[in-house]
PDB file of C-alpha atoms in Angstrom:
ATOM      1  CA  MET A1225      27.832  12.039 -52.746  1.00  0.00           C
ATOM      2  CA  GLY A1226      26.517  15.236 -51.221  1.00  0.00           C
ATOM      3  CA  ARG A1227      23.042  16.036 -49.997  1.00  0.00           C
ATOM      4  CA  ILE A1228      22.081  18.280 -52.929  1.00  0.00           C
ATOM      5  CA  GLN A1229      23.358  15.822 -55.524  1.00  0.00           C
ATOM      6  CA  ARG A1230      21.455  12.983 -53.862  1.00  0.00           C
ATOM      7  CA  ALA A1231      18.248  14.996 -53.743  1.00  0.00           C
ATOM      8  CA  MET A1232      18.470  16.151 -57.344  1.00  0.00           C
ATOM      9  CA  CYS A1233      19.278  12.696 -58.723  1.00  0.00           C
ATOM     10  CA  SER A1234      16.559  11.054 -56.616  1.00  0.00           C
ATOM     11  CA  GLY A1235      14.017  13.586 -57.847  1.00  0.00           C
ATOM     12  CA  MET A1236      14.871  12.916 -61.485  1.00  0.00           C
ATOM     13  CA  LEU A1237      14.635   9.175 -60.940  1.00  0.00           C
ATOM     14  CA  MET A1238      11.197   9.500 -59.343  1.00  0.00           C
ATOM     15  CA  LEU A1239       9.951  11.502 -62.333  1.00  0.00           C
ATOM     16  CA  GLN A1240      11.454   8.908 -64.626  1.00  0.00           C
ATOM     17  CA  ALA A1241       9.730   6.130 -62.676  1.00  0.00           C
ATOM     18  CA  VAL A1242       6.338   7.667 -63.494  1.00  0.00           C
ATOM     19  CA  VAL A1243       7.182   7.858 -67.196  1.00  0.00           C
ATOM     20  CA  LEU A1244       8.497   4.302 -67.268  1.00  0.00           C
ATOM     21  CA  LEU A1245       5.398   3.059 -65.494  1.00  0.00           C
ATOM     22  CA  LEU A1246       3.318   4.661 -68.240  1.00  0.00           C
ATOM     23  CA  THR A1247       5.376   2.950 -70.951  1.00  0.00           C
ATOM     24  CA  THR A1248       4.178  -0.459 -69.774  1.00  0.00           C
ATOM     25  CA  PRO A1249       0.739  -0.180 -71.453  1.00  0.00           C
ATOM     26  CA  VAL A1250       2.438   1.178 -74.573  1.00  0.00           C
ATOM     27  CA  LEU A1251       4.699  -1.882 -74.654  1.00  0.00           C
ATOM     28  CA  LEU A1252       1.668  -4.125 -74.263  1.00  0.00           C
ATOM     29  CA  VAL A1253      -0.426  -2.505 -76.990  1.00  0.00           C
ATOM     30  CA  LEU A1254       1.925  -1.060 -79.605  1.00  0.00           C
ATOM     31  CA  THR A1255       4.728  -3.609 -79.790  1.00  0.00           C
ATOM     32  CA  ASP A1256       5.102  -7.280 -80.599  1.00  0.00           C
ATOM     33  CA  VAL A1257       6.780  -7.893 -77.254  1.00  0.00           C
ATOM     34  CA  SER A1258       5.249 -10.689 -75.212  1.00  0.00           C
ATOM     35  CA  THR A1259       3.148  -9.699 -72.214  1.00  0.00           C
ATOM     36  CA  PRO A1260       5.556 -11.111 -69.603  1.00  0.00           C
ATOM     37  CA  LEU A1261       8.532  -9.327 -71.214  1.00  0.00           C
ATOM     38  CA  ALA A1262       6.613  -6.046 -71.515  1.00  0.00           C
ATOM     39  CA  LEU A1263       5.614  -6.204 -67.850  1.00  0.00           C
ATOM     40  CA  ALA A1264       9.150  -7.133 -66.806  1.00  0.00           C
ATOM     41  CA  LEU A1265      10.653  -4.246 -68.768  1.00  0.00           C
ATOM     42  CA  GLY A1266       8.155  -1.558 -67.838  1.00  0.00           C
ATOM     43  CA  LEU A1267       7.622  -2.483 -64.212  1.00  0.00           C
ATOM     44  CA  GLY A1268      11.204  -3.652 -63.712  1.00  0.00           C
ATOM     45  CA  LEU A1269      12.670  -0.338 -64.853  1.00  0.00           C
ATOM     46  CA  THR A1270      10.104   1.527 -62.777  1.00  0.00           C
ATOM     47  CA  LEU A1271      11.175  -0.440 -59.718  1.00  0.00           C
ATOM     48  CA  ALA A1272      14.841   0.101 -60.587  1.00  0.00           C
ATOM     49  CA  CYS A1273      14.236   3.873 -60.645  1.00  0.00           C
ATOM     50  CA  ILE A1274      12.599   3.757 -57.240  1.00  0.00           C
ATOM     51  CA  VAL A1275      15.354   1.587 -55.758  1.00  0.00           C
ATOM     52  CA  ALA A1276      18.088   3.777 -57.270  1.00  0.00           C
ATOM     53  CA  GLY A1277      16.419   6.922 -55.950  1.00  0.00           C
ATOM     54  CA  GLY A1278      16.051   5.428 -52.502  1.00  0.00           C
ATOM     55  CA  THR A1279      19.631   4.191 -52.328  1.00  0.00           C
ATOM     56  CA  MET A1280      21.276   7.289 -53.769  1.00  0.00           C
ATOM     57  CA  GLY A1281      23.269   7.708 -50.537  1.00  0.00           C
ATOM     58  CA  ARG A1282      24.985   4.358 -51.039  1.00  0.00           C
ATOM     59  CA  PRO A1283      27.780   3.733 -53.555  1.00  0.00           C
ATOM     60  CA  PHE A1284      25.670   1.521 -55.819  1.00  0.00           C
ATOM     61  CA  GLY A1285      22.729   3.949 -55.946  1.00  0.00           C
ATOM     62  CA  GLY A1286      24.414   6.300 -58.377  1.00  0.00           C
ATOM     63  CA  ALA A1287      25.632   3.425 -60.554  1.00  0.00           C
ATOM     64  CA  LEU A1288      22.135   1.947 -60.631  1.00  0.00           C
ATOM     65  CA  GLY A1289      20.798   5.351 -61.664  1.00  0.00           C
ATOM     66  CA  TRP A1290      23.210   5.459 -64.606  1.00  0.00           C
ATOM     67  CA  ALA A1291      22.269   1.878 -65.548  1.00  0.00           C
ATOM     68  CA  VAL A1292      18.591   2.868 -65.622  1.00  0.00           C
ATOM     69  CA  GLN A1293      19.461   5.707 -67.999  1.00  0.00           C
ATOM     70  CA  VAL A1294      21.180   3.308 -70.390  1.00  0.00           C
ATOM     71  CA  ALA A1295      18.316   0.809 -70.176  1.00  0.00           C
ATOM     72  CA  THR A1296      15.756   3.538 -70.843  1.00  0.00           C
ATOM     73  CA  PHE A1297      17.632   4.596 -73.960  1.00  0.00           C
ATOM     74  CA  LEU A1298      17.941   0.961 -75.103  1.00  0.00           C
ATOM     75  CA  MET A1299      14.163   0.587 -74.838  1.00  0.00           C
ATOM     76  CA  GLY A1300      14.166   2.719 -77.981  1.00  0.00           C
ATOM     77  CA  PHE A1301      14.746  -0.504 -79.909  1.00  0.00           C
ATOM     78  CA  LEU A1302      11.246  -1.562 -78.842  1.00  0.00           C
ATOM     79  CA  ILE A1303       9.466   1.811 -78.788  1.00  0.00           C
ATOM     80  CA  THR A1304      10.979   4.442 -81.052  1.00  0.00           C
ATOM     81  CA  ALA A1305       9.789   7.322 -78.866  1.00  0.00           C
ATOM     82  CA  MET A1306      11.853   5.937 -75.987  1.00  0.00           C
ATOM     83  CA  VAL A1307      15.017   7.034 -77.767  1.00  0.00           C
ATOM     84  CA  ALA A1308      13.942  10.654 -77.319  1.00  0.00           C
ATOM     85  CA  LEU A1309      12.773  10.052 -73.757  1.00  0.00           C
ATOM     86  CA  GLY A1310      15.992   8.200 -73.015  1.00  0.00           C
ATOM     87  CA  VAL A1311      18.037  11.161 -74.229  1.00  0.00           C
ATOM     88  CA  VAL A1312      15.891  13.596 -72.228  1.00  0.00           C
ATOM     89  CA  PHE A1313      16.145  11.639 -68.984  1.00  0.00           C
ATOM     90  CA  LEU A1314      19.836  10.915 -69.525  1.00  0.00           C
ATOM     91  CA  SER A1315      20.399  14.660 -69.912  1.00  0.00           C
ATOM     92  CA  LEU A1316      18.317  15.474 -66.834  1.00  0.00           C
ATOM     93  CA  TYR A1317      20.059  12.847 -64.727  1.00  0.00           C
ATOM     94  CA  ALA A1318      23.507  13.917 -65.926  1.00  0.00           C
ATOM     95  CA  GLY A1319      22.626  17.532 -65.187  1.00  0.00           C
ATOM     96  CA  SER A1320      21.445  16.587 -61.718  1.00  0.00           C
ATOM     97  CA  TRP A1321      24.569  14.519 -61.131  1.00  0.00           C
ATOM     98  CA  PHE A1322      27.112  17.126 -62.186  1.00  0.00           C
ATOM     99  CA  LEU A1323      25.272  20.275 -61.075  1.00  0.00           C
ATOM    100  CA  GLY A1324      24.401  18.716 -57.716  1.00  0.00           C
ATOM    101  CA  ALA A1325      28.052  17.769 -57.176  1.00  0.00           C
ATOM    102  CA  LYS A1326      29.142  21.305 -58.081  1.00  0.00           C
ATOM    103  CA  ILE A1327      26.650  22.841 -55.647  1.00  0.00           C
ATOM    104  CA  ASP A1328      27.819  20.473 -52.898  1.00  0.00           C
ATOM    105  CA  ARG A1329      31.478  21.363 -53.539  1.00  0.00           C
ATOM    106  CA  GLU A1330      30.698  25.086 -53.445  1.00  0.00           C
ATOM    107  CA  ARG A1331      28.750  24.706 -50.208  1.00  0.00           C
ATOM    108  CA  ILE A1332      31.684  22.905 -48.597  1.00  0.00           C
ATOM    109  CA  ALA A1333      34.092  25.578 -49.844  1.00  0.00           C
ATOM    110  CA  ARG A1334      31.934  28.278 -48.217  1.00  0.00           C
ATOM    111  CA  GLY A1335      31.696  26.299 -44.999  1.00  0.00           C
ATOM    112  CA  GLN A1336      27.968  25.602 -45.251  1.00  0.00           C
ATOM    113  CA  THR A1337      26.831  22.190 -44.176  1.00  0.00           C
ATOM    114  CA  ALA A1338      23.083  22.521 -43.745  1.00  0.00           C
TER     115      ALA A1338
END
């Protein structure tokens, strides 16, 4: 994974972490989910975003980022609005993943490393 791809994917995951942190009170107030489960989902996915963003340079960082995207979309079964947010963040992450890789390939082809 190249430097640009890592930076773009990490940035998207950090933005997503903020949104997922803010879904925790929504889970607590607007759903029938138990308090421990709501905290585990909201805070757990927030932490997963942060860990994935921080480990983007390792092989499992990218896979964890994709797993967070799937989990965010699946939260739509608890909060309907999360389906839309899941699609938005999945699109942003996928764009960062593929566009970042393309930019890194083009930089290598031109002989630029920094």
